[in-house]
Amino acid sequence: MTPEPRSVPETFAFACGDCGHTWEATFQVMFFTDPLDASGLTTQEYVDEAGKAIRSPLADAVCPKCGGRKVHVLEAGRAERARRAEHEPRTPHEHHFHLPHRSPERSE
């Protein structure tokens, strides 16, 4: 493997399907290339905010609040938008009664 892997920060948003908790986490995605492999394929590894190598957070996420494993991965920023939407007061919505349109050819 290469001695100096390339790394890219990636932020993911998560939502727990058990308790509804939402959060975001940033990981360093490390890319390793084996110089002995003629195909040039790379391997990637995720490193969490504490510097610990972990399995893919996309497949192995656990809710930090309840320990639930029904975690959904969202695009970065969606967790915060969902959290704000839960706590913002709703604006009143005026409902209107909709009737089907009558065509001039149809007489009832």
JSON list of C-alpha atoms in Angstrom, two decimals:
[
{"chain": "A", "resi": 1, "resn": "MET", "atom": "CA", "xyz": [0.00, 0.00, 0.00]},
{"chain": "A", "resi": 2, "resn": "THR", "atom": "CA", "xyz": [1.14, 3.57, -0.51]},
{"chain": "A", "resi": 3, "resn": "PRO", "atom": "CA", "xyz": [2.81, 5.14, 2.53]},
{"chain": "A", "resi": 4, "resn": "GLU", "atom": "CA", "xyz": [0.91, 8.45, 2.13]},
{"chain": "A", "resi": 5, "resn": "PRO", "atom": "CA", "xyz": [-2.77, 7.78, 1.39]},
{"chain": "A", "resi": 6, "resn": "ARG", "atom": "CA", "xyz": [-4.91, 10.52, -0.07]},
{"chain": "A", "resi": 7, "resn": "SER", "atom": "CA", "xyz": [-7.75, 11.66, 2.16]},
{"chain": "A", "resi": 8, "resn": "VAL", "atom": "CA", "xyz": [-10.94, 13.59, 1.58]},
{"chain": "A", "resi": 9, "resn": "PRO", "atom": "CA", "xyz": [-13.33, 14.85, 4.28]},
{"chain": "A", "resi": 10, "resn": "GLU", "atom": "CA", "xyz": [-16.97, 13.77, 3.84]},
{"chain": "A", "resi": 11, "resn": "THR", "atom": "CA", "xyz": [-19.89, 14.87, 5.97]},
{"chain": "A", "resi": 12, "resn": "PHE", "atom": "CA", "xyz": [-22.96, 12.69, 6.28]},
{"chain": "A", "resi": 13, "resn": "ALA", "atom": "CA", "xyz": [-26.30, 13.37, 7.94]},
{"chain": "A", "resi": 14, "resn": "PHE", "atom": "CA", "xyz": [-28.05, 10.58, 9.83]},
{"chain": "A", "resi": 15, "resn": "ALA", "atom": "CA", "xyz": [-31.59, 10.05, 11.11]},
{"chain": "A", "resi": 16, "resn": "CYS", "atom": "CA", "xyz": [-32.53, 7.30, 13.56]},
{"chain": "A", "resi": 17, "resn": "GLY", "atom": "CA", "xyz": [-35.63, 5.35, 12.55]},
{"chain": "A", "resi": 18, "resn": "ASP", "atom": "CA", "xyz": [-36.13, 4.22, 16.17]},
{"chain": "A", "resi": 19, "resn": "CYS", "atom": "CA", "xyz": [-36.04, 7.48, 18.17]},
{"chain": "A", "resi": 20, "resn": "GLY", "atom": "CA", "xyz": [-36.01, 10.19, 15.46]},
{"chain": "A", "resi": 21, "resn": "HIS", "atom": "CA", "xyz": [-32.66, 11.66, 16.56]},
{"chain": "A", "resi": 22, "resn": "THR", "atom": "CA", "xyz": [-30.76, 13.43, 13.76]},
{"chain": "A", "resi": 23, "resn": "TRP", "atom": "CA", "xyz": [-27.06, 14.26, 13.62]},
{"chain": "A", "resi": 24, "resn": "GLU", "atom": "CA", "xyz": [-24.17, 14.93, 11.28]},
{"chain": "A", "resi": 25, "resn": "ALA", "atom": "CA", "xyz": [-20.64, 13.55, 11.36]},
{"chain": "A", "resi": 26, "resn": "THR", "atom": "CA", "xyz": [-17.55, 14.24, 9.28]},
{"chain": "A", "resi": 27, "resn": "PHE", "atom": "CA", "xyz": [-15.18, 11.44, 8.34]},
{"chain": "A", "resi": 28, "resn": "GLN", "atom": "CA", "xyz": [-11.85, 11.38, 6.57]},
{"chain": "A", "resi": 29, "resn": "VAL", "atom": "CA", "xyz": [-12.03, 8.96, 3.67]},
{"chain": "A", "resi": 30, "resn": "MET", "atom": "CA", "xyz": [-8.54, 7.52, 3.13]},
{"chain": "A", "resi": 31, "resn": "PHE", "atom": "CA", "xyz": [-7.68, 6.10, -0.29]},
{"chain": "A", "resi": 32, "resn": "PHE", "atom": "CA", "xyz": [-4.95, 3.47, -0.51]},
{"chain": "A", "resi": 33, "resn": "THR", "atom": "CA", "xyz": [-3.44, 2.14, -3.73]},
{"chain": "A", "resi": 34, "resn": "ASP", "atom": "CA", "xyz": [-1.42, -1.07, -3.75]},
{"chain": "A", "resi": 35, "resn": "PRO", "atom": "CA", "xyz": [1.68, -0.41, -5.90]},
{"chain": "A", "resi": 36, "resn": "LEU", "atom": "CA", "xyz": [2.01, -4.16, -6.55]},
{"chain": "A", "resi": 37, "resn": "ASP", "atom": "CA", "xyz": [-1.49, -4.39, -8.00]},
{"chain": "A", "resi": 38, "resn": "ALA", "atom": "CA", "xyz": [-1.28, -3.71, -11.75]},
{"chain": "A", "resi": 39, "resn": "SER", "atom": "CA", "xyz": [-5.01, -2.88, -11.93]},
{"chain": "A", "resi": 40, "resn": "GLY", "atom": "CA", "xyz": [-4.48, 0.34, -9.95]},
{"chain": "A", "resi": 41, "resn": "LEU", "atom": "CA", "xyz": [-7.57, -0.28, -7.81]},
{"chain": "A", "resi": 42, "resn": "THR", "atom": "CA", "xyz": [-7.84, 1.72, -4.62]},
{"chain": "A", "resi": 43, "resn": "THR", "atom": "CA", "xyz": [-9.13, 0.70, -1.21]},
{"chain": "A", "resi": 44, "resn": "GLN", "atom": "CA", "xyz": [-10.87, 3.18, 1.02]},
{"chain": "A", "resi": 45, "resn": "GLU", "atom": "CA", "xyz": [-11.07, 3.41, 4.78]},
{"chain": "A", "resi": 46, "resn": "TYR", "atom": "CA", "xyz": [-13.12, 5.75, 6.95]},
{"chain": "A", "resi": 47, "resn": "VAL", "atom": "CA", "xyz": [-11.62, 7.54, 9.94]},
{"chain": "A", "resi": 48, "resn": "ASP", "atom": "CA", "xyz": [-14.01, 9.11, 12.45]},
{"chain": "A", "resi": 49, "resn": "GLU", "atom": "CA", "xyz": [-13.66, 12.50, 14.17]},
{"chain": "A", "resi": 50, "resn": "ALA", "atom": "CA", "xyz": [-11.69, 10.86, 17.01]},
{"chain": "A", "resi": 51, "resn": "GLY", "atom": "CA", "xyz": [-9.14, 9.45, 14.54]},
{"chain": "A", "resi": 52, "resn": "LYS", "atom": "CA", "xyz": [-10.35, 5.85, 14.83]},
{"chain": "A", "resi": 53, "resn": "ALA", "atom": "CA", "xyz": [-10.57, 3.69, 11.69]},
{"chain": "A", "resi": 54, "resn": "ILE", "atom": "CA", "xyz": [-14.12, 2.40, 11.27]},
{"chain": "A", "resi": 55, "resn": "ARG", "atom": "CA", "xyz": [-16.20, 0.41, 8.82]},
{"chain": "A", "resi": 56, "resn": "SER", "atom": "CA", "xyz": [-18.24, 2.44, 6.37]},
{"chain": "A", "resi": 57, "resn": "PRO", "atom": "CA", "xyz": [-20.58, 4.73, 8.33]},
{"chain": "A", "resi": 58, "resn": "LEU", "atom": "CA", "xyz": [-23.06, 4.21, 5.51]},
{"chain": "A", "resi": 59, "resn": "ALA", "atom": "CA", "xyz": [-23.45, 0.53, 6.37]},
{"chain": "A", "resi": 60, "resn": "ASP", "atom": "CA", "xyz": [-22.68, 0.44, 10.08]},
{"chain": "A", "resi": 61, "resn": "ALA", "atom": "CA", "xyz": [-24.24, 3.55, 11.64]},
{"chain": "A", "resi": 62, "resn": "VAL", "atom": "CA", "xyz": [-25.54, 3.36, 15.21]},
{"chain": "A", "resi": 63, "resn": "CYS", "atom": "CA", "xyz": [-27.65, 6.07, 16.84]},
{"chain": "A", "resi": 64, "resn": "PRO", "atom": "CA", "xyz": [-25.61, 7.82, 19.55]},
{"chain": "A", "resi": 65, "resn": "LYS", "atom": "CA", "xyz": [-28.80, 8.62, 21.49]},
{"chain": "A", "resi": 66, "resn": "CYS", "atom": "CA", "xyz": [-30.62, 5.27, 21.70]},
{"chain": "A", "resi": 67, "resn": "GLY", "atom": "CA", "xyz": [-28.18, 2.76, 20.17]},
{"chain": "A", "resi": 68, "resn": "GLY", "atom": "CA", "xyz": [-30.68, 1.95, 17.43]},
{"chain": "A", "resi": 69, "resn": "ARG", "atom": "CA", "xyz": [-29.52, 0.45, 14.15]},
{"chain": "A", "resi": 70, "resn": "LYS", "atom": "CA", "xyz": [-32.39, 1.67, 11.94]},
{"chain": "A", "resi": 71, "resn": "VAL", "atom": "CA", "xyz": [-30.27, 4.60, 10.81]},
{"chain": "A", "resi": 72, "resn": "HIS", "atom": "CA", "xyz": [-30.89, 6.35, 7.52]},
{"chain": "A", "resi": 73, "resn": "VAL", "atom": "CA", "xyz": [-28.11, 8.24, 5.79]},
{"chain": "A", "resi": 74, "resn": "LEU", "atom": "CA", "xyz": [-29.05, 11.60, 4.29]},
{"chain": "A", "resi": 75, "resn": "GLU", "atom": "CA", "xyz": [-27.18, 14.22, 2.32]},
{"chain": "A", "resi": 76, "resn": "ALA", "atom": "CA", "xyz": [-25.21, 16.63, 4.50]},
{"chain": "A", "resi": 77, "resn": "GLY", "atom": "CA", "xyz": [-27.39, 19.47, 5.78]},
{"chain": "A", "resi": 78, "resn": "ARG", "atom": "CA", "xyz": [-30.66, 17.54, 5.75]},
{"chain": "A", "resi": 79, "resn": "ALA", "atom": "CA", "xyz": [-30.44, 16.58, 9.41]},
{"chain": "A", "resi": 80, "resn": "GLU", "atom": "CA", "xyz": [-30.19, 20.23, 10.45]},
{"chain": "A", "resi": 81, "resn": "ARG", "atom": "CA", "xyz": [-33.05, 21.24, 8.13]},
{"chain": "A", "resi": 82, "resn": "ALA", "atom": "CA", "xyz": [-35.22, 18.45, 9.56]},
{"chain": "A", "resi": 83, "resn": "ARG", "atom": "CA", "xyz": [-34.36, 19.49, 13.13]},
{"chain": "A", "resi": 84, "resn": "ARG", "atom": "CA", "xyz": [-35.26, 23.15, 12.38]},
{"chain": "A", "resi": 85, "resn": "ALA", "atom": "CA", "xyz": [-38.52, 22.11, 10.70]},
{"chain": "A", "resi": 86, "resn": "GLU", "atom": "CA", "xyz": [-39.53, 20.16, 13.81]},
{"chain": "A", "resi": 87, "resn": "HIS", "atom": "CA", "xyz": [-39.03, 23.16, 16.08]},
{"chain": "A", "resi": 88, "resn": "GLU", "atom": "CA", "xyz": [-40.24, 26.04, 13.92]},
{"chain": "A", "resi": 89, "resn": "PRO", "atom": "CA", "xyz": [-43.85, 27.09, 14.38]},
{"chain": "A", "resi": 90, "resn": "ARG", "atom": "CA", "xyz": [-46.03, 26.06, 11.48]},
{"chain": "A", "resi": 91, "resn": "THR", "atom": "CA", "xyz": [-47.59, 28.74, 9.38]},
{"chain": "A", "resi": 92, "resn": "PRO", "atom": "CA", "xyz": [-51.32, 28.37, 8.99]},
{"chain": "A", "resi": 93, "resn": "HIS", "atom": "CA", "xyz": [-52.36, 26.81, 5.72]},
{"chain": "A", "resi": 94, "resn": "GLU", "atom": "CA", "xyz": [-55.67, 27.76, 4.19]},
{"chain": "A", "resi": 95, "resn": "HIS", "atom": "CA", "xyz": [-57.51, 24.82, 2.69]},
{"chain": "A", "resi": 96, "resn": "HIS", "atom": "CA", "xyz": [-59.74, 25.24, -0.35]},
{"chain": "A", "resi": 97, "resn": "PHE", "atom": "CA", "xyz": [-62.47, 22.95, -1.52]},
{"chain": "A", "resi": 98, "resn": "HIS", "atom": "CA", "xyz": [-61.71, 21.78, -5.07]},
{"chain": "A", "resi": 99, "resn": "LEU", "atom": "CA", "xyz": [-64.48, 20.75, -7.44]},
{"chain": "A", "resi": 100, "resn": "PRO", "atom": "CA", "xyz": [-63.96, 18.87, -10.68]},
{"chain": "A", "resi": 101, "resn": "HIS", "atom": "CA", "xyz": [-64.08, 21.05, -13.77]},
{"chain": "A", "resi": 102, "resn": "ARG", "atom": "CA", "xyz": [-67.07, 20.67, -16.04]},
{"chain": "A", "resi": 103, "resn": "SER", "atom": "CA", "xyz": [-66.50, 20.45, -19.72]},
{"chain": "A", "resi": 104, "resn": "PRO", "atom": "CA", "xyz": [-68.97, 22.27, -21.99]},
{"chain": "A", "resi": 105, "resn": "GLU", "atom": "CA", "xyz": [-69.69, 19.00, -23.83]},
{"chain": "A", "resi": 106, "resn": "ARG", "atom": "CA", "xyz": [-70.75, 17.27, -20.66]},
{"chain": "A", "resi": 107, "resn": "SER", "atom": "CA", "xyz": [-74.08, 18.23, -19.17]},
{"chain": "A", "resi": 108, "resn": "GLU", "atom": "CA", "xyz": [-75.17, 16.65, -15.96]}
]
